[in-house]
Short mmCIF file of C-alpha atoms and ligand atoms in Angstrom, two decimals:
data_model
loop_
_atom_site.label_atom_id
_atom_site.label_comp_id
_atom_site.label_asym_id
_atom_site.label_seq_id
_atom_site.Cartn_x
_atom_site.Cartn_y
_atom_site.Cartn_z
CA MET A 1 57.26 18.60 65.40
CA THR A 2 53.92 17.64 63.97
CA ARG A 3 52.84 19.54 60.92
CA VAL A 4 49.73 21.58 60.33
CA PHE A 5 48.55 22.68 56.91
CA SER A 6 45.50 24.65 55.88
CA ALA A 7 44.32 27.00 53.16
CA MET A 8 41.58 29.33 51.96
CA GLN A 9 40.42 30.35 48.53
CA PRO A 10 40.95 33.96 47.45
CA THR A 11 37.37 34.35 46.29
CA SER A 12 36.44 37.64 47.94
CA ASP A 13 37.91 40.93 49.05
CA SER A 14 37.33 40.07 52.67
CA LEU A 15 37.16 36.87 54.67
CA HIS A 16 33.98 36.50 56.70
CA LEU A 17 33.56 35.76 60.36
CA GLY A 18 32.91 32.06 59.60
CA ASN A 19 36.32 31.72 57.91
CA TYR A 20 37.92 33.55 60.79
CA LEU A 21 36.32 31.71 63.73
CA GLY A 22 35.99 28.35 61.99
CA ALA A 23 39.58 28.17 60.82
CA LEU A 24 41.93 31.15 61.05
CA VAL A 25 41.81 31.47 64.84
CA GLU A 26 42.96 27.86 65.09
CA TRP A 27 45.71 28.38 62.53
CA VAL A 28 47.17 31.08 64.73
CA LYS A 29 46.95 28.95 67.89
CA LEU A 30 48.43 25.85 66.25
CA GLN A 31 51.59 27.63 65.13
CA ASP A 32 52.70 27.63 68.80
CA THR A 33 52.86 23.85 68.90
CA HIS A 34 53.18 22.80 65.27
CA ASP A 35 55.25 23.34 62.24
CA ALA A 36 52.67 25.39 60.33
CA ILE A 37 52.11 25.93 56.61
CA TYR A 38 49.28 28.10 55.29
CA SER A 39 48.42 28.67 51.67
CA VAL A 40 46.23 30.92 49.57
CA VAL A 41 44.80 28.44 47.09
CA ASP A 42 44.47 30.48 43.93
CA LEU A 43 44.31 27.40 41.66
CA HIS A 44 41.15 26.32 43.48
CA ALA A 45 39.68 29.78 42.96
CA LEU A 46 40.05 29.38 39.17
CA THR A 47 37.10 26.98 39.27
CA GLN A 48 34.94 30.08 39.74
CA ALA A 49 36.29 31.87 36.63
CA PRO A 50 37.46 35.03 38.40
CA GLU A 51 38.52 38.20 36.56
CA PRO A 52 42.36 38.21 36.46
CA GLU A 53 42.70 41.59 38.20
CA LEU A 54 40.31 40.55 40.94
CA LEU A 55 42.08 37.23 41.44
CA ARG A 56 45.42 39.03 41.80
CA SER A 57 44.12 41.52 44.33
CA ARG A 58 42.14 38.94 46.29
CA THR A 59 45.12 36.62 46.51
CA ARG A 60 47.12 39.39 48.19
CA ARG A 61 44.19 40.48 50.35
CA THR A 62 43.62 36.93 51.59
CA ALA A 63 47.29 36.55 52.54
CA ALA A 64 47.19 39.97 54.23
CA GLN A 65 44.31 38.78 56.38
CA TYR A 66 46.21 35.66 57.46
CA LEU A 67 49.01 37.90 58.66
CA ALA A 68 46.62 40.39 60.27
CA ALA A 69 45.04 37.54 62.21
CA GLY A 70 48.43 36.64 63.65
CA VAL A 71 49.95 34.09 61.30
CA ASP A 72 53.60 34.84 61.96
CA PRO A 73 55.85 34.59 58.90
CA GLU A 74 58.88 34.16 61.16
CA ARG A 75 57.46 30.87 62.41
CA SER A 76 54.99 29.71 59.77
CA LEU A 77 55.14 29.42 56.01
CA CYS A 78 52.62 31.50 54.13
CA PHE A 79 52.53 31.11 50.36
CA VAL A 80 50.44 31.14 47.20
CA GLN A 81 49.51 27.70 45.86
CA SER A 82 50.35 28.41 42.20
CA HIS A 83 53.92 29.36 43.19
CA VAL A 84 54.53 25.74 44.17
CA PRO A 85 53.80 23.72 41.02
CA GLN A 86 54.06 20.41 42.88
CA HIS A 87 50.43 20.90 44.04
CA ALA A 88 49.14 20.46 40.50
CA GLU A 89 51.54 17.56 39.86
CA LEU A 90 50.46 15.58 42.90
CA SER A 91 46.85 16.32 42.09
CA TRP A 92 47.23 14.37 38.84
CA ILE A 93 48.73 11.43 40.67
CA LEU A 94 45.91 11.43 43.21
CA SER A 95 43.27 11.63 40.51
CA THR A 96 44.43 8.23 39.30
CA PHE A 97 43.56 6.81 42.74
CA THR A 98 40.14 8.45 43.01
CA GLY A 99 37.00 6.63 41.96
CA MET A 100 34.45 8.44 39.82
CA GLY A 101 31.75 7.42 42.28
CA GLU A 102 33.77 8.63 45.21
CA ALA A 103 34.34 12.02 43.62
CA SER A 104 30.68 12.22 42.61
CA ARG A 105 29.58 11.90 46.23
CA MET A 106 31.22 15.17 47.31
CA THR A 107 28.35 17.30 48.56
CA GLN A 108 30.13 20.62 47.94
CA PHE A 109 30.46 19.73 44.27
CA LYS A 110 26.79 18.87 44.10
CA ASP A 111 25.84 22.16 45.80
CA LYS A 112 28.10 24.25 43.61
CA ALA A 113 27.12 22.45 40.44
CA GLN A 114 23.45 23.01 41.19
CA LYS A 115 23.62 26.48 39.68
CA THR A 116 24.69 25.29 36.25
CA GLY A 117 23.60 21.66 36.38
CA GLU A 118 26.28 18.98 36.71
CA SER A 119 27.00 18.79 33.00
CA GLY A 120 27.51 22.58 32.82
CA ALA A 121 29.94 22.65 35.75
CA ASN A 122 33.64 22.74 34.94
CA VAL A 123 35.74 19.62 35.51
CA GLY A 124 37.94 21.58 37.93
CA LEU A 125 34.99 21.90 40.25
CA PHE A 126 34.64 18.14 40.16
CA THR A 127 38.33 17.43 40.81
CA TYR A 128 38.63 20.26 43.36
CA PRO A 129 38.77 17.89 46.39
CA ILE A 130 41.61 15.97 44.73
CA LEU A 131 43.69 19.15 44.43
CA MET A 132 42.84 19.82 48.06
CA ALA A 133 44.11 16.35 49.01
CA ALA A 134 47.31 17.13 47.10
CA ASP A 135 47.75 20.37 49.08
CA ILE A 136 47.56 18.38 52.29
CA LEU A 137 49.54 15.25 51.41
CA LEU A 138 52.37 17.23 49.82
CA TYR A 139 53.52 18.46 53.23
CA ASP A 140 53.25 15.18 55.18
CA THR A 141 50.54 16.95 57.13
CA ASP A 142 49.34 15.61 60.48
CA VAL A 143 46.63 18.14 61.28
CA VAL A 144 44.28 20.21 59.09
CA PRO A 145 42.30 22.94 60.87
CA VAL A 146 39.08 23.63 58.94
CA GLY A 147 35.38 24.30 59.45
CA GLU A 148 32.71 21.62 59.39
CA ASP A 149 31.98 22.11 55.68
CA GLN A 150 35.41 20.64 54.81
CA ARG A 151 34.96 17.40 56.78
CA GLN A 152 34.00 15.30 53.76
CA HIS A 153 36.96 16.62 51.75
CA LEU A 154 39.25 15.71 54.61
CA GLU A 155 37.80 12.20 54.66
CA LEU A 156 38.65 11.86 50.97
CA SER A 157 42.24 12.97 51.67
CA ARG A 158 42.50 10.34 54.39
CA ASP A 159 40.99 7.63 52.19
CA LEU A 160 43.39 8.42 49.36
CA ALA A 161 46.36 8.42 51.73
CA GLN A 162 45.36 5.06 53.20
CA ARG A 163 44.77 3.57 49.76
CA ILE A 164 48.20 4.69 48.54
CA ASN A 165 49.93 3.40 51.67
CA GLY A 166 48.02 0.13 51.35
CA ARG A 167 49.41 -0.37 47.88
CA PHE A 168 52.92 1.12 48.09
CA GLY A 169 53.75 0.74 51.76
CA GLU A 170 53.23 2.70 54.98
CA GLY A 171 54.95 6.05 54.93
CA THR A 172 54.45 6.64 51.23
CA VAL A 173 52.22 9.49 52.40
CA MET A 174 51.05 10.68 55.84
CA VAL A 175 47.40 10.20 56.79
CA PRO A 176 46.08 13.59 57.94
CA GLU A 177 43.58 14.30 60.73
CA ALA A 178 40.93 16.99 60.55
CA HIS A 179 41.03 19.55 63.35
CA ILE A 180 37.47 20.84 63.68
CA VAL A 181 36.54 22.76 66.81
CA LYS A 182 33.01 21.84 67.78
CA GLU A 183 31.82 25.22 69.05
CA THR A 184 32.93 27.27 66.06
CA ALA A 185 32.95 24.64 63.30
CA LYS A 186 29.92 26.24 61.74
CA ILE A 187 29.08 29.91 62.10
CA TYR A 188 25.60 30.57 60.77
CA ASP A 189 24.11 33.23 58.53
CA LEU A 190 22.68 36.07 60.64
CA GLN A 191 19.52 36.26 58.52
CA ASP A 192 19.02 32.53 58.08
CA PRO A 193 20.66 30.93 61.11
CA VAL A 194 20.21 27.35 59.98
CA LYS A 195 22.48 27.94 56.97
CA LYS A 196 26.23 28.40 57.26
CA MET A 197 27.59 31.91 56.84
CA SER A 198 28.81 31.95 53.25
CA LYS A 199 29.78 34.61 50.78
CA SER A 200 28.49 32.74 47.76
CA THR A 201 25.04 31.75 48.97
CA GLY A 202 24.26 34.22 51.70
CA ASN A 203 22.30 37.43 51.89
CA PRO A 204 24.82 40.30 52.42
CA LYS A 205 23.00 41.20 55.64
CA GLY A 206 23.60 37.72 56.98
CA ILE A 207 27.37 37.98 56.73
CA ILE A 208 30.02 39.75 58.77
CA GLU A 209 32.96 40.56 56.61
CA MET A 210 36.21 40.97 58.47
CA LEU A 211 37.16 44.12 56.54
CA ASP A 212 33.70 45.69 56.45
CA ASP A 213 32.83 49.17 57.59
CA PRO A 214 32.08 48.96 61.36
CA LYS A 215 28.71 50.67 60.88
CA LYS A 216 27.59 47.94 58.51
CA VAL A 217 28.89 45.23 60.83
CA ALA A 218 26.94 46.73 63.75
CA LYS A 219 23.82 47.06 61.63
CA ASN A 220 23.98 43.45 60.49
CA ILE A 221 24.31 42.22 64.05
CA LYS A 222 21.49 44.41 65.30
CA SER A 223 19.20 43.13 62.56
CA ALA A 224 20.13 39.45 63.07
CA VAL A 225 17.13 37.12 62.99
CA THR A 226 16.26 35.71 66.41
CA ASP A 227 12.88 34.29 67.44
CA LEU A 228 9.61 35.32 68.96
CA ASP A 229 10.06 34.36 72.57
CA SER A 230 12.63 36.57 74.19
CA VAL A 231 14.61 34.24 76.42
CA ILE A 232 18.36 34.31 75.92
CA ARG A 233 19.60 30.75 76.11
CA PHE A 234 21.73 28.39 74.05
CA ASP A 235 19.69 25.85 72.08
CA ARG A 236 20.86 25.19 68.54
CA GLU A 237 17.66 23.41 67.51
CA ALA A 238 15.00 25.61 69.05
CA LYS A 239 16.87 28.92 69.05
CA PRO A 240 19.42 28.89 66.23
CA GLY A 241 19.67 32.68 65.89
CA VAL A 242 20.36 33.43 69.55
CA SER A 243 22.68 30.43 69.81
CA ASN A 244 24.72 31.70 66.86
CA LEU A 245 25.05 35.15 68.49
CA LEU A 246 26.13 33.54 71.77
CA THR A 247 28.71 31.41 69.93
CA ILE A 248 30.18 34.47 68.24
CA TYR A 249 30.16 36.45 71.49
CA SER A 250 31.88 33.64 73.35
CA ALA A 251 34.49 33.03 70.65
CA LEU A 252 35.48 36.68 70.39
CA THR A 253 35.67 37.38 74.12
CA GLY A 254 36.86 34.01 75.43
CA ARG A 255 33.91 33.99 77.87
CA ASP A 256 31.93 30.78 78.15
CA VAL A 257 28.40 30.57 76.83
CA ASP A 258 26.91 29.63 80.22
CA GLY A 259 28.38 32.75 81.80
CA LEU A 260 26.92 34.91 79.03
CA VAL A 261 23.50 33.29 79.40
CA ALA A 262 23.58 33.99 83.15
CA GLU A 263 24.60 37.58 82.57
CA TYR A 264 21.75 38.22 80.11
CA GLU A 265 19.07 36.47 82.13
CA GLY A 266 15.89 38.56 82.11
CA ARG A 267 17.25 40.95 79.50
CA MET A 268 16.08 41.45 75.92
CA TYR A 269 17.62 40.28 72.63
CA GLY A 270 18.25 43.94 71.84
CA HIS A 271 20.68 44.23 74.77
CA LEU A 272 22.62 41.19 73.62
CA LYS A 273 22.80 42.47 70.06
CA VAL A 274 23.93 45.97 71.02
CA ASP A 275 26.69 44.58 73.25
CA LEU A 276 27.74 42.01 70.67
CA ALA A 277 27.90 44.70 67.98
CA ASP A 278 30.32 46.64 70.22
CA VAL A 279 32.40 43.51 70.82
CA VAL A 280 32.65 42.70 67.12
CA VAL A 281 33.46 46.25 66.06
CA ALA A 282 36.16 46.56 68.75
CA TYR A 283 37.59 43.23 67.62
CA LEU A 284 37.57 44.03 63.92
CA THR A 285 39.11 47.50 64.12
CA PRO A 286 42.70 46.38 64.84
CA PHE A 287 42.29 43.46 62.44
CA HIS A 288 41.25 45.87 59.70
CA ASP A 289 44.18 48.20 60.41
CA ALA A 290 46.72 45.39 60.40
CA ALA A 291 45.33 43.92 57.16
CA MET A 292 45.35 47.33 55.46
CA GLU A 293 49.00 47.82 56.40
CA TRP A 294 49.89 44.64 54.55
CA ILE A 295 47.57 45.41 51.63
CA GLU A 296 49.15 48.83 51.27
CA SER A 297 52.68 47.39 51.20
CA PRO A 298 52.39 44.80 48.42
CA GLU A 299 56.17 44.52 48.04
CA ARG A 300 56.61 43.54 51.65
CA LEU A 301 53.70 41.12 51.35
CA ASP A 302 55.07 39.61 48.13
CA GLY A 303 58.41 39.17 49.91
CA VAL A 304 56.77 37.12 52.67
CA LEU A 305 54.94 35.03 50.07
CA ALA A 306 58.09 34.45 48.03
CA GLN A 307 60.01 33.31 51.08
CA GLY A 308 57.14 31.00 52.01
CA ALA A 309 56.95 29.54 48.51
CA ALA A 310 60.69 28.87 48.37
CA LYS A 311 60.61 26.86 51.60
CA ALA A 312 57.30 25.16 50.79
CA SER A 313 58.54 24.01 47.43
CA THR A 314 61.61 22.34 48.93
CA ILE A 315 59.38 20.32 51.25
CA ALA A 316 56.89 19.61 48.47
CA GLN A 317 59.56 18.38 46.05
CA ALA A 318 60.99 15.96 48.59
CA THR A 319 57.52 14.46 49.15
CA LEU A 320 56.80 14.29 45.45
CA ASP A 321 60.16 12.59 44.72
CA ARG A 322 59.39 9.96 47.35
CA ILE A 323 55.91 9.32 45.93
CA TYR A 324 57.10 9.21 42.30
CA ASP A 325 59.77 6.74 43.27
CA ARG A 326 57.37 4.45 45.17
CA LEU A 327 54.96 4.51 42.24
CA GLY A 328 57.69 3.41 39.82
CA LEU A 329 58.27 6.63 37.88
CA LEU A 330 61.88 6.78 36.75
CA PRO A 331 64.09 9.26 38.61
CA PRO A 332 64.63 12.47 36.63
CA LEU A 333 68.42 12.32 36.26
CA HIS A 334 68.58 15.59 34.33
CA ARG A 335 67.77 17.56 37.49
P1 LIG B 1 37.08 28.13 52.00
O1 LIG B 1 38.01 29.10 51.33
O2 LIG B 1 35.70 28.00 51.47
O3 LIG B 1 36.95 28.43 53.53
C1 LIG B 1 38.08 28.67 54.32
C2 LIG B 1 37.89 28.06 55.70
O4 LIG B 1 36.76 28.66 56.37
C3 LIG B 1 35.92 27.63 56.87
N1 LIG B 1 34.53 28.14 56.85
C4 LIG B 1 33.72 28.17 57.92
N2 LIG B 1 33.91 27.78 59.21
C5 LIG B 1 32.88 27.96 60.07
N3 LIG B 1 31.69 28.53 59.72
C6 LIG B 1 31.47 28.92 58.45
N4 LIG B 1 30.30 29.48 58.13
C7 LIG B 1 32.50 28.75 57.50
N5 LIG B 1 32.62 29.03 56.17
C8 LIG B 1 33.86 28.65 55.81
C9 LIG B 1 36.12 26.47 55.92
O5 LIG B 1 35.74 25.25 56.50
C10 LIG B 1 37.61 26.56 55.66
O6 LIG B 1 38.33 25.94 56.70
N6 LIG B 1 38.45 23.74 50.13
C11 LIG B 1 38.82 24.76 51.09
C12 LIG B 1 40.18 25.38 50.81
C13 LIG B 1 41.29 24.42 50.74
C14 LIG B 1 41.88 23.73 51.82
C15 LIG B 1 42.94 22.98 51.27
C16 LIG B 1 41.64 23.71 53.20
C17 LIG B 1 41.98 24.04 49.62
N7 LIG B 1 42.96 23.21 49.94
C18 LIG B 1 43.78 22.15 52.08
C19 LIG B 1 42.43 22.89 53.98
C20 LIG B 1 43.47 22.14 53.43
C21 LIG B 1 37.81 25.87 51.00
O7 LIG B 1 37.14 26.05 50.04
O8 LIG B 1 37.77 26.69 52.05
#
């Protein structure tokens, strides 16, 4: 079976609708046809200097939301990155194959480093995409479901894999493919619908958090920025706000955008927003309840994560042994 791997950072108490529609929905679908491995990448989150207590609780909350969305621990592995030390080990190896210029071109690093200036940013932020490549290559991954903002990082993973195979032979590592679903690859901020929905840069009113109070969710949708004419149609360039609402509506109900446009012909933006608010709230309520059940049983959750880590580390070690051997590192006979 082909393998799928993906991950999210535990950087907030709740995922947002962009994380959910851009990635998590696909994770759940892909476990039907793929051997699936999903991680909470806590080592990546360290680049943002989180408070230890917050990091601990957000790591569990992020995993709980994977499970609430339908990641099935009977079929898929779900684990915390720091529990599988091979991620950090492979990251070192990959850093020796990455050019300074190549790493410097990563736009997410440039965006994130803007706050402090590049020289004030931590080195982990700079090498972040290399650790991400390690996450992926460690599992001989074929497919990586992510949102549009991760495309460049995926390209780096592919380039590194091809470079390593070019030097040490095909099959040293697998070359992964990005799985980016066009319609939902980028969910936009409700207040500024040309920017992606994002916890770190967005206005709180522009975001829908998966675990938010339904009243706040409804309010945010009803106050979403649209435009001055009042025609409901899909046009990303001319009508980004309405198009974003239609995308969300379509993704959550499974109805196609053209059908929605036909249904709302001659009606006002207000009608669309009120109905969409109901759709989102109805969708999020069971998600919230399922996530809370996991959050309120940390022992059960930790059990799932421990089982996932045990299996993941067996796979990871086999890959790492193969790579070490191809590179010429002596076999560790003491093991
Ligand atoms: P992260 O934690 O920022 O985001 C998690 C996932 O959500 C997607 N996403 C979006 N999709 C659509 N619209 C949006 N507005 C939106 N915002 C976020 C992201 O594309 C991502 O798929 N570097 C990764 C985490 C990572 C990873 C990996 C992913 C580390 N190692 C290995 C895949 C494979 C990140 O920061 O995602």
